[in-house]
Tab-separated table of C-alpha atoms and ligand atoms in Angstrom:
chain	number	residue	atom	x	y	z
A	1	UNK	CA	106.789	-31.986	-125.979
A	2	UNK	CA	108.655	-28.740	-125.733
A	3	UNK	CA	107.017	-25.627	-127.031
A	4	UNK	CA	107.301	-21.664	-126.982
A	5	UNK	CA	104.192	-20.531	-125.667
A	6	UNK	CA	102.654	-17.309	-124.515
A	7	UNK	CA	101.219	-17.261	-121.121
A	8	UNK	CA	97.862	-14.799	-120.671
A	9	UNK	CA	98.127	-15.949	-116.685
A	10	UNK	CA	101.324	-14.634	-116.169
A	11	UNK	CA	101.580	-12.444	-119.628
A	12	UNK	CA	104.722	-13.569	-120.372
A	13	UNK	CA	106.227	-15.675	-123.170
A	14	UNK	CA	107.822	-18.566	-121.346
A	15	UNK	CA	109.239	-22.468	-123.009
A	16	UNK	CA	107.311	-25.499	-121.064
A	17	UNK	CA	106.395	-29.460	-121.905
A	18	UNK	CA	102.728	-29.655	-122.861
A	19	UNK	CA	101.030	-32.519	-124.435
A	20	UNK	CA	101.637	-33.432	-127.895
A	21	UNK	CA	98.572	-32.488	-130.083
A	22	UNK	CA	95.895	-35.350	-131.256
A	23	UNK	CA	93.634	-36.433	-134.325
A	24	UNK	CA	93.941	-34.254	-137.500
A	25	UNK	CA	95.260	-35.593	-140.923
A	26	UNK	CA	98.655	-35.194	-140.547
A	27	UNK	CA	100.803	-35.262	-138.187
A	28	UNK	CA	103.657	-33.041	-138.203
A	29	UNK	CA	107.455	-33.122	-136.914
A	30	UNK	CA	108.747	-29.419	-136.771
A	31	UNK	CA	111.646	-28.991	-137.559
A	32	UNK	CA	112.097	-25.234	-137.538
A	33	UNK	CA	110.116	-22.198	-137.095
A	34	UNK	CA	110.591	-18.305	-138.011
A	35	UNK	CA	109.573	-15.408	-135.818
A	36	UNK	CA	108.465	-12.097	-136.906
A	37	UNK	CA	107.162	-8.580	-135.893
A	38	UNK	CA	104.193	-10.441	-135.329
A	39	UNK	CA	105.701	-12.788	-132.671
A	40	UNK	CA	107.113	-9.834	-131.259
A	41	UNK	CA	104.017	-7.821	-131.187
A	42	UNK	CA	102.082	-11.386	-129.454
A	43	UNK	CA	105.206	-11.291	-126.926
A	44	UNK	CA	104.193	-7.312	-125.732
A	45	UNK	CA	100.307	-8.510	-125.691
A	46	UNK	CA	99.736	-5.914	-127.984
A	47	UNK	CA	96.886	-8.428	-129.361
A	48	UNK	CA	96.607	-12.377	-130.140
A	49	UNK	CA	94.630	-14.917	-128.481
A	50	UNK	CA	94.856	-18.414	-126.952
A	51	UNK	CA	92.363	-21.069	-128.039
A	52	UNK	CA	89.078	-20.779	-126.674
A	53	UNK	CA	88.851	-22.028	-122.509
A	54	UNK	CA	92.862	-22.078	-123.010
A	55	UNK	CA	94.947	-19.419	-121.477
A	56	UNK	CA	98.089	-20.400	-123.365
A	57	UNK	CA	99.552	-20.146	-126.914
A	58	UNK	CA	101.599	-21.890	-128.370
A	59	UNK	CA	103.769	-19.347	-130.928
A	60	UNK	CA	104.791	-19.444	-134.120
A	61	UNK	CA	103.328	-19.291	-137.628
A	62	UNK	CA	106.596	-19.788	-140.710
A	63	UNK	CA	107.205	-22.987	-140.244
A	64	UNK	CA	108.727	-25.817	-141.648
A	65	UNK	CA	108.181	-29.215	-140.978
A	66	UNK	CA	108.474	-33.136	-141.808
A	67	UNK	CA	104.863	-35.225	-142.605
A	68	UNK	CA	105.308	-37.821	-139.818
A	69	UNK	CA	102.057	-40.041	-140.439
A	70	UNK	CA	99.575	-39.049	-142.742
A	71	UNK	CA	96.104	-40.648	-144.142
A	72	UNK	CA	96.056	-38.136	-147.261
A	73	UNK	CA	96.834	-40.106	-150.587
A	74	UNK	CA	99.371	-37.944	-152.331
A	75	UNK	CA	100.576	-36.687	-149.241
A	76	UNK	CA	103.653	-39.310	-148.338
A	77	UNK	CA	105.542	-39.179	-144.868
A	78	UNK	CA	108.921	-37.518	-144.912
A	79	UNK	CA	107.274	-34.954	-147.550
A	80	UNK	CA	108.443	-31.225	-146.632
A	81	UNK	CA	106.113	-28.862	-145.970
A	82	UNK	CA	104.591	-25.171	-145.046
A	83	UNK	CA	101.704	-24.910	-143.430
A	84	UNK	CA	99.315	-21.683	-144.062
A	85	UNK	CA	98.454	-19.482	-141.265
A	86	UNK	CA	94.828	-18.864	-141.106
A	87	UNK	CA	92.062	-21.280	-140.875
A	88	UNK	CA	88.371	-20.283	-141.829
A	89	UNK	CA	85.484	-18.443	-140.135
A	90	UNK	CA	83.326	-20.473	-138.044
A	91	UNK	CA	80.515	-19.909	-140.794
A	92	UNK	CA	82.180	-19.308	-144.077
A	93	UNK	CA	81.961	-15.820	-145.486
A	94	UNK	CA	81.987	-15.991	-149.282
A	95	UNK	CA	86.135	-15.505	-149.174
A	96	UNK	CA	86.478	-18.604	-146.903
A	97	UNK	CA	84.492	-20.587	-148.630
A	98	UNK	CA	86.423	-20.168	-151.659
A	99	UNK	CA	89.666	-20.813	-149.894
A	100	UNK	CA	90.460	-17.095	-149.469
A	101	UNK	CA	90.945	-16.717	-145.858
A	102	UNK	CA	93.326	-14.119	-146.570
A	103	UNK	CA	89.808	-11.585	-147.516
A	104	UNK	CA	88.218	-12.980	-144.695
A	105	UNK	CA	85.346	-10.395	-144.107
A	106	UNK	CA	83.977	-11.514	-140.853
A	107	UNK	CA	86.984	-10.990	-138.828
A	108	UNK	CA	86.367	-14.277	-136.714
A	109	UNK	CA	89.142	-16.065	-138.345
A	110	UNK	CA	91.329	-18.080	-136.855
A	111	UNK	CA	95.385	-17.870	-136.992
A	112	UNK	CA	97.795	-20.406	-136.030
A	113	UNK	CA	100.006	-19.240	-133.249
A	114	UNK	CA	98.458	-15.927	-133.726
A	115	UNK	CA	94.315	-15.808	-133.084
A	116	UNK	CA	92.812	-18.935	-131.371
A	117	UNK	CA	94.818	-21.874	-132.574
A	118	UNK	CA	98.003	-23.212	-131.555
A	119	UNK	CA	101.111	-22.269	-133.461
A	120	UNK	CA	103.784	-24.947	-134.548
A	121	UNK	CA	106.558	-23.573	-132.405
A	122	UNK	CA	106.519	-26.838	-130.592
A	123	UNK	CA	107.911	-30.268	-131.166
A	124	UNK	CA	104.447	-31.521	-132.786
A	125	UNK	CA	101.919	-30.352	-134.719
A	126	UNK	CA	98.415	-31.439	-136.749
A	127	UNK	CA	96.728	-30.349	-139.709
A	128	UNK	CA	94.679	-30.585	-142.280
A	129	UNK	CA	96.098	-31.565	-145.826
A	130	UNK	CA	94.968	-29.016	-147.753
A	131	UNK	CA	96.577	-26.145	-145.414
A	132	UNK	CA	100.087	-27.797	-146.327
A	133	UNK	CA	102.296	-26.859	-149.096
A	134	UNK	CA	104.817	-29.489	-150.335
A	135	UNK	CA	108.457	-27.822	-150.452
A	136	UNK	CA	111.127	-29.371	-153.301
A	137	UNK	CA	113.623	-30.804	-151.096
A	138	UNK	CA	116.749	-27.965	-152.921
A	139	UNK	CA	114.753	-25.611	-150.883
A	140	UNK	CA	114.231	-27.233	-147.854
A	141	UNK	CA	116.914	-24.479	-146.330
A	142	UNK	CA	115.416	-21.528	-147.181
A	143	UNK	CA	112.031	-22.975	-146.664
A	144	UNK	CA	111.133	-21.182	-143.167
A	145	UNK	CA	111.041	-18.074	-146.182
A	146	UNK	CA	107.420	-18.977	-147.891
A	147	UNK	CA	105.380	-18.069	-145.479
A	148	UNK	CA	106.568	-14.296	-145.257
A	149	UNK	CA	107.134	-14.439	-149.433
A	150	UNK	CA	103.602	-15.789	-149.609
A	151	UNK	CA	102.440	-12.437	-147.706
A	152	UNK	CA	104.921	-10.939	-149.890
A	153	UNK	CA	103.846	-12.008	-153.155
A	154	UNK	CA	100.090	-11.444	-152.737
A	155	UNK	CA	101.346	-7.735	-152.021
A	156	UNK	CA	103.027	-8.190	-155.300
A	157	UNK	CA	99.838	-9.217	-157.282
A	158	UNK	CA	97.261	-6.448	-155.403
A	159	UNK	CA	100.240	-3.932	-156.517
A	160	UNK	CA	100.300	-4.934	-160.185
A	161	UNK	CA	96.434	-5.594	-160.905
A	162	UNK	CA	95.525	-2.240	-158.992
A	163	UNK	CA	98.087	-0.324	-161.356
A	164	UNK	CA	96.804	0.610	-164.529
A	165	UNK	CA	99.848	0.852	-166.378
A	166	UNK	CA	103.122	-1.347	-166.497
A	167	UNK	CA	104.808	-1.199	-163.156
A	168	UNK	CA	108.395	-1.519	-163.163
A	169	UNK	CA	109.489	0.373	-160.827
A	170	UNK	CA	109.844	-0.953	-157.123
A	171	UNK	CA	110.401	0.825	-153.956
A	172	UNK	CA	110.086	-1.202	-150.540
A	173	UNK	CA	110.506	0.888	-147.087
A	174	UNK	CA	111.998	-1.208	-144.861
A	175	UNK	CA	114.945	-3.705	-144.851
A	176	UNK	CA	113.918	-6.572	-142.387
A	177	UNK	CA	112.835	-9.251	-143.353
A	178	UNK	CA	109.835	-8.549	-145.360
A	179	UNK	CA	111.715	-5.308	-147.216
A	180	UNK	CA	114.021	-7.582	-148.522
A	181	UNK	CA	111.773	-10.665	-149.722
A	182	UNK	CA	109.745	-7.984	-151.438
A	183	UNK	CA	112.979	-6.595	-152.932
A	184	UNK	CA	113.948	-10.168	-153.846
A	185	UNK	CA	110.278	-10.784	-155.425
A	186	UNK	CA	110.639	-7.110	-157.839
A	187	UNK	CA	113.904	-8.264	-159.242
A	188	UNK	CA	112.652	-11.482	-159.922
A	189	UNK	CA	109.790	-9.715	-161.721
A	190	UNK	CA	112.278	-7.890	-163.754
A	191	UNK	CA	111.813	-4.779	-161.973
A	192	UNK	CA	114.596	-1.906	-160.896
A	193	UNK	CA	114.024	-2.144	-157.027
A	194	UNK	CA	114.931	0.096	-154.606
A	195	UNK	CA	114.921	-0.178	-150.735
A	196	UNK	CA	114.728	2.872	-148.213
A	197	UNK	CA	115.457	2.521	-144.392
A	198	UNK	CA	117.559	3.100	-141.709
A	199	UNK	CA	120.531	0.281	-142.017
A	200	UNK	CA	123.619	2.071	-142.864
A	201	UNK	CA	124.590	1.984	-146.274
A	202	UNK	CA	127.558	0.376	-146.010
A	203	UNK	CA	125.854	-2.256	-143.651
A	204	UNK	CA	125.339	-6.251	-144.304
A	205	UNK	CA	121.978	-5.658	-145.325
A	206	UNK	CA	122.694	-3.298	-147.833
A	207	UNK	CA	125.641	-5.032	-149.075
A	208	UNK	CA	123.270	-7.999	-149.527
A	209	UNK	CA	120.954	-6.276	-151.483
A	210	UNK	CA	122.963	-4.757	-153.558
A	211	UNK	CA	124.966	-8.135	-154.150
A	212	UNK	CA	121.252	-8.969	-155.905
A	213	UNK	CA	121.415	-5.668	-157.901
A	214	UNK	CA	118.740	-3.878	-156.050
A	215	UNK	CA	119.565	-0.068	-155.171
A	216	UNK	CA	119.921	0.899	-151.387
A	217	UNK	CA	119.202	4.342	-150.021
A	218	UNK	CA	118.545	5.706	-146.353
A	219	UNK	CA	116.707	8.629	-147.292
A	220	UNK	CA	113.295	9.009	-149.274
A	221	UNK	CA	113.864	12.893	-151.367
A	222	UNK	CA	114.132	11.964	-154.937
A	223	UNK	CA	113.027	8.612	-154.983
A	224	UNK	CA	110.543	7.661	-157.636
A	225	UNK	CA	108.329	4.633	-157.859
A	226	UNK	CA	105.061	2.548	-160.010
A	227	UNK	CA	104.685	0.546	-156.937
A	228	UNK	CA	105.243	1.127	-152.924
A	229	UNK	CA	105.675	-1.523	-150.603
A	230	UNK	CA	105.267	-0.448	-147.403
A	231	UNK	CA	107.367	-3.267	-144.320
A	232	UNK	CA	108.580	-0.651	-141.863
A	233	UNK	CA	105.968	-0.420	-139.949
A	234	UNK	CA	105.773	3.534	-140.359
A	235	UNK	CA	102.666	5.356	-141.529
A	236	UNK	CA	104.572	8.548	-141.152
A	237	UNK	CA	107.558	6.907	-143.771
A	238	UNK	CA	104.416	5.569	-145.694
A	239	UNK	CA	102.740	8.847	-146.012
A	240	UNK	CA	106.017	10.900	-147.060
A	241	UNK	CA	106.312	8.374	-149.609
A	242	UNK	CA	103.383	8.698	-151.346
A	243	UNK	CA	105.046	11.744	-152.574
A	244	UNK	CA	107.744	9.252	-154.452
A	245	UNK	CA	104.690	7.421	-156.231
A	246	UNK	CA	104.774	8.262	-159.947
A	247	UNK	CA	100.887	9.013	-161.811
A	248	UNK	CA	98.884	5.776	-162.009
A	249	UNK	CA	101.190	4.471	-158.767
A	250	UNK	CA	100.152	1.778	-155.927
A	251	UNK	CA	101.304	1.688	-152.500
A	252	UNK	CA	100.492	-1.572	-150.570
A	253	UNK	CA	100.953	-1.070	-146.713
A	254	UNK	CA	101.856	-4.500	-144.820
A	255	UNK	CA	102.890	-2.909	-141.519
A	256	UNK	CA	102.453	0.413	-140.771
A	257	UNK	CA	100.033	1.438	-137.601
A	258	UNK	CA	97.437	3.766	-136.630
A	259	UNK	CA	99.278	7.214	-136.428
A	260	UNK	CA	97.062	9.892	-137.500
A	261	UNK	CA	99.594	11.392	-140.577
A	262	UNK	CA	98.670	13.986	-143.380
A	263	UNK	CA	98.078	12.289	-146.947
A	264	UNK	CA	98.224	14.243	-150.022
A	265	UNK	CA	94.743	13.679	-151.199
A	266	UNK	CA	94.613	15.937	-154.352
A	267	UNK	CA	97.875	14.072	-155.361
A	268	UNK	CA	95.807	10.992	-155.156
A	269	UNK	CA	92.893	11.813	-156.813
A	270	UNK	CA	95.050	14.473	-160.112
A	271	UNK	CA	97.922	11.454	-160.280
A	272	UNK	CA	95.252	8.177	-160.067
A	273	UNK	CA	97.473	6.754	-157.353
A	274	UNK	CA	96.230	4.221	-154.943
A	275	UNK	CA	96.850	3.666	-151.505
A	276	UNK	CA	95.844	-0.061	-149.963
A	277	UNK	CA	96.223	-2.604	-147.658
A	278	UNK	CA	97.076	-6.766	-147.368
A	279	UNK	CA	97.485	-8.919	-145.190
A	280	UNK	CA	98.283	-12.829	-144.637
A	281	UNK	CA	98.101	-14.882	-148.167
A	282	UNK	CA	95.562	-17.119	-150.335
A	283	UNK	CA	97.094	-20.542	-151.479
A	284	UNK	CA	98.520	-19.566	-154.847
A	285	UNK	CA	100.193	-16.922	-153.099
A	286	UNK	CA	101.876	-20.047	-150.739
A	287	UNK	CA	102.877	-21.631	-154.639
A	288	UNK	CA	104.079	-18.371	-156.203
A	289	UNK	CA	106.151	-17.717	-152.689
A	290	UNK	CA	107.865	-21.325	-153.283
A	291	UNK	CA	108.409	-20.465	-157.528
A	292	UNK	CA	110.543	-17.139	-156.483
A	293	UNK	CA	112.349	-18.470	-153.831
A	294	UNK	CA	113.458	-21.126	-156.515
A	295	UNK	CA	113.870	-19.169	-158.910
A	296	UNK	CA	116.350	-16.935	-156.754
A	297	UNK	CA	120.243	-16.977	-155.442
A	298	UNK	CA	120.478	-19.387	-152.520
A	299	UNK	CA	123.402	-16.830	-151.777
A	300	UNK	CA	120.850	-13.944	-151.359
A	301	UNK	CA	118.178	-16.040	-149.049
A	302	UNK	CA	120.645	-18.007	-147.274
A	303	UNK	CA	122.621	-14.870	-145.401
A	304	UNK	CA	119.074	-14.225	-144.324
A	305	UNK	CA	118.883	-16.636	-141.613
A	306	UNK	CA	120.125	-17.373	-137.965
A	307	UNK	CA	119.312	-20.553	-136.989
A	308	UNK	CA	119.031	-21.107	-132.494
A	309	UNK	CA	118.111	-23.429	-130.847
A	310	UNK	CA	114.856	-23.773	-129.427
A	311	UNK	CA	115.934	-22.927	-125.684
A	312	UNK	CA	116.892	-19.822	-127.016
A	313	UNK	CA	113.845	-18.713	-128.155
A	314	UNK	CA	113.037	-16.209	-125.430
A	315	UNK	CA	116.175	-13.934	-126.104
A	316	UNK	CA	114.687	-14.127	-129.183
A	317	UNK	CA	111.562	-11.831	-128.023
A	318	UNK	CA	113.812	-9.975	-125.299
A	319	UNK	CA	116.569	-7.865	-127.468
A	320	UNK	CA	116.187	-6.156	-130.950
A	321	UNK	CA	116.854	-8.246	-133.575
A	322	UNK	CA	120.467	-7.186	-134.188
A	323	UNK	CA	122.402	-8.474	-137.899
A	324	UNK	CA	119.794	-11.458	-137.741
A	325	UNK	CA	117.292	-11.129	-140.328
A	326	UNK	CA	114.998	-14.026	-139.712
A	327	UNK	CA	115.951	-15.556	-136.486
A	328	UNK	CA	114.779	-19.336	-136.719
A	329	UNK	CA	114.515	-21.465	-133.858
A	330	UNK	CA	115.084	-25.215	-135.043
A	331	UNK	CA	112.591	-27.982	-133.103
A	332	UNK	CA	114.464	-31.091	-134.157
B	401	BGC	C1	101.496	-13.209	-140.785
B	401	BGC	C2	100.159	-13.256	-141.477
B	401	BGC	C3	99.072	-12.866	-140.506
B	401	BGC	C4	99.388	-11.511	-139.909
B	401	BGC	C5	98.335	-10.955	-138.956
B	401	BGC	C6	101.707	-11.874	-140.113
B	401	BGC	O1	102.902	-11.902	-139.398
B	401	BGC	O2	102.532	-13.433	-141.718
B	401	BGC	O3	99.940	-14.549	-141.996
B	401	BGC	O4	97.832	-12.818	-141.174
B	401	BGC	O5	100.636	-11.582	-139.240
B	401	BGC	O6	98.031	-11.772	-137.898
């Protein structure tokens, strides 16, 4: 089958036939799959890892795909799916055992298409049941969204149980793909949302927020916020805007890096503000992630997308991503 794969021999992403995966419970027919930051990062080498004795990996990790066969009652072929990214540690902490992956405290998780398992940017795939979500067939096109919504939404929920007050004021630094699905989760929260980043503001992105009544701004001075969500991948734009965080305020960082930057600490501590981390999702964050996205505008998600094909998928990794939001390369 034809896959996207990342090759640790020659350390280059590269498409080649390998063999089409074996046993599992269900048996999968891709028929899309997203890329990210993440994918990006993989491409670079900047970390990821093939399976063990393997020195290939086969990308990808939002997917979308068709139950081929399947010996799971309840789980038919031709259902729709998501699979979730991140399988268990090889001896369950306590977060793994109670299907919380996502607070994995051991570290030796695995990852699909990211950390030690094969991704689903191929023709074929296998899983287990219970890492598949079903997807209602009037969102089958927007689909390839729930798995970055599902990091999205658990953001949401640390956000609002960490603030001791009644958020309802967002503001989300960054407007790629993340930025906006957590701009498109705060509205549908009933909050006033506001984006910050470097898109011009009379540019498609902006117009397309604003379209969903969320505020667009390139500059952080005067900006005030409950809640921060940080998808820019700047700690130096995170830091500056824990100045915009109101008393009692909570800024979740999904992206930012390792830069040594200055933090306000006695604005912390005076204002009770909080300053904390997430990543990847726990299953109810998978189920929340498909709720919003029905419960939003196709007209907002759909613009979103740019659907290639799969032979494509290495200009995909080579140039910036351009007007493409989420660039989606389709399997079948
Ligand atoms: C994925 C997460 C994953 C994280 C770190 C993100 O792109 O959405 O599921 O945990 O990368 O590997």
């Amino acid at each position: 089958m034809r896959a996207l794969l990342l090759d640790f021999d020659e350390r280059r992403p590269r498409l080649a036939d390998v063999p089409e995966p074996a046993g599992g419970e269900v048996r999968l027919r891709i028929q899309e799959c997203g890329t990210c930051g993440t994918d990006r990062d993989l491409a670079a080498f900047a970390f990821g890892a093939p399976p063990s004795g393997e020195s290939q990996l086969i990308l990808g990790h939002e997917a979308v795909a068709e139950v081929a066969d399947s010996s799971v009652p309840g789980l038919a072929a031709g259902t729709i799916v998501v699979p979730a990214v991140r399988r268990a540690c090889p001896t369950p902490c306590a977060s793994c055992a109670r299907h919380r992956r996502d607070l994995c405290v051991t570290g030796a998780y695995q990852e699909r298409g990211i950390f030690g398992l094969h991704g689903y940017c191929a023709e074929w795939a296998v899983d287990r049941a219970e890492d598949l979500f079903a997807i209602p067939p009037r969102l089958v096109d927007v689909a390839v969204l729930v798995e970055p919504m599902s990091v999205v939404e658990k953001a949401c929920d640390v956000a609002v149980r960490l603030h001791p007050g009644e958020p309802s004021q967002l503001l989300v630094l960054g407007a790629g793909a993340v930025g906006m699905l957590a701009a498109w989760a705060g509205v549908r929260r009933g909050w006033q949302v506001t984006v910050v980043s470097r898109e011009p503001e009379d540019g498609p992105r902006a117009r397309l927020l604003r379209t969903g009544g969320v505020r667009y701004r390139t500059e952080l001075p005067g900006m005030e916020a409950d809640l921060v969500i940080e998808a820019c991948g700047s700690a130096e734009l995170a830091a500056a805007a824990v100045g915009c965080l109101k008393p009692l305020g909570v800024m979740v960082t999904l992206g930012a890096r390792n830069e040594t930057v200055r933090l306000p600490f006695l604005d912390l501590i005076v204002g009770n503000r909080t300053i904390t981390g997430s990543v990847n999702a726990g299953p109810e964050h998978f189920r929340q992630a498909i709720g919003t996205l029905a419960g939003l505008e196709p007209a907002w998600l759909r613009p979103m997308i740019e659907r290639r094909p799969l032979a494509r998928a290495l200009e995909s990794f080579g140039a910036p991503a351009g007007d493409a939001i989420k660039v989606v390369h389709t399997l079948h």
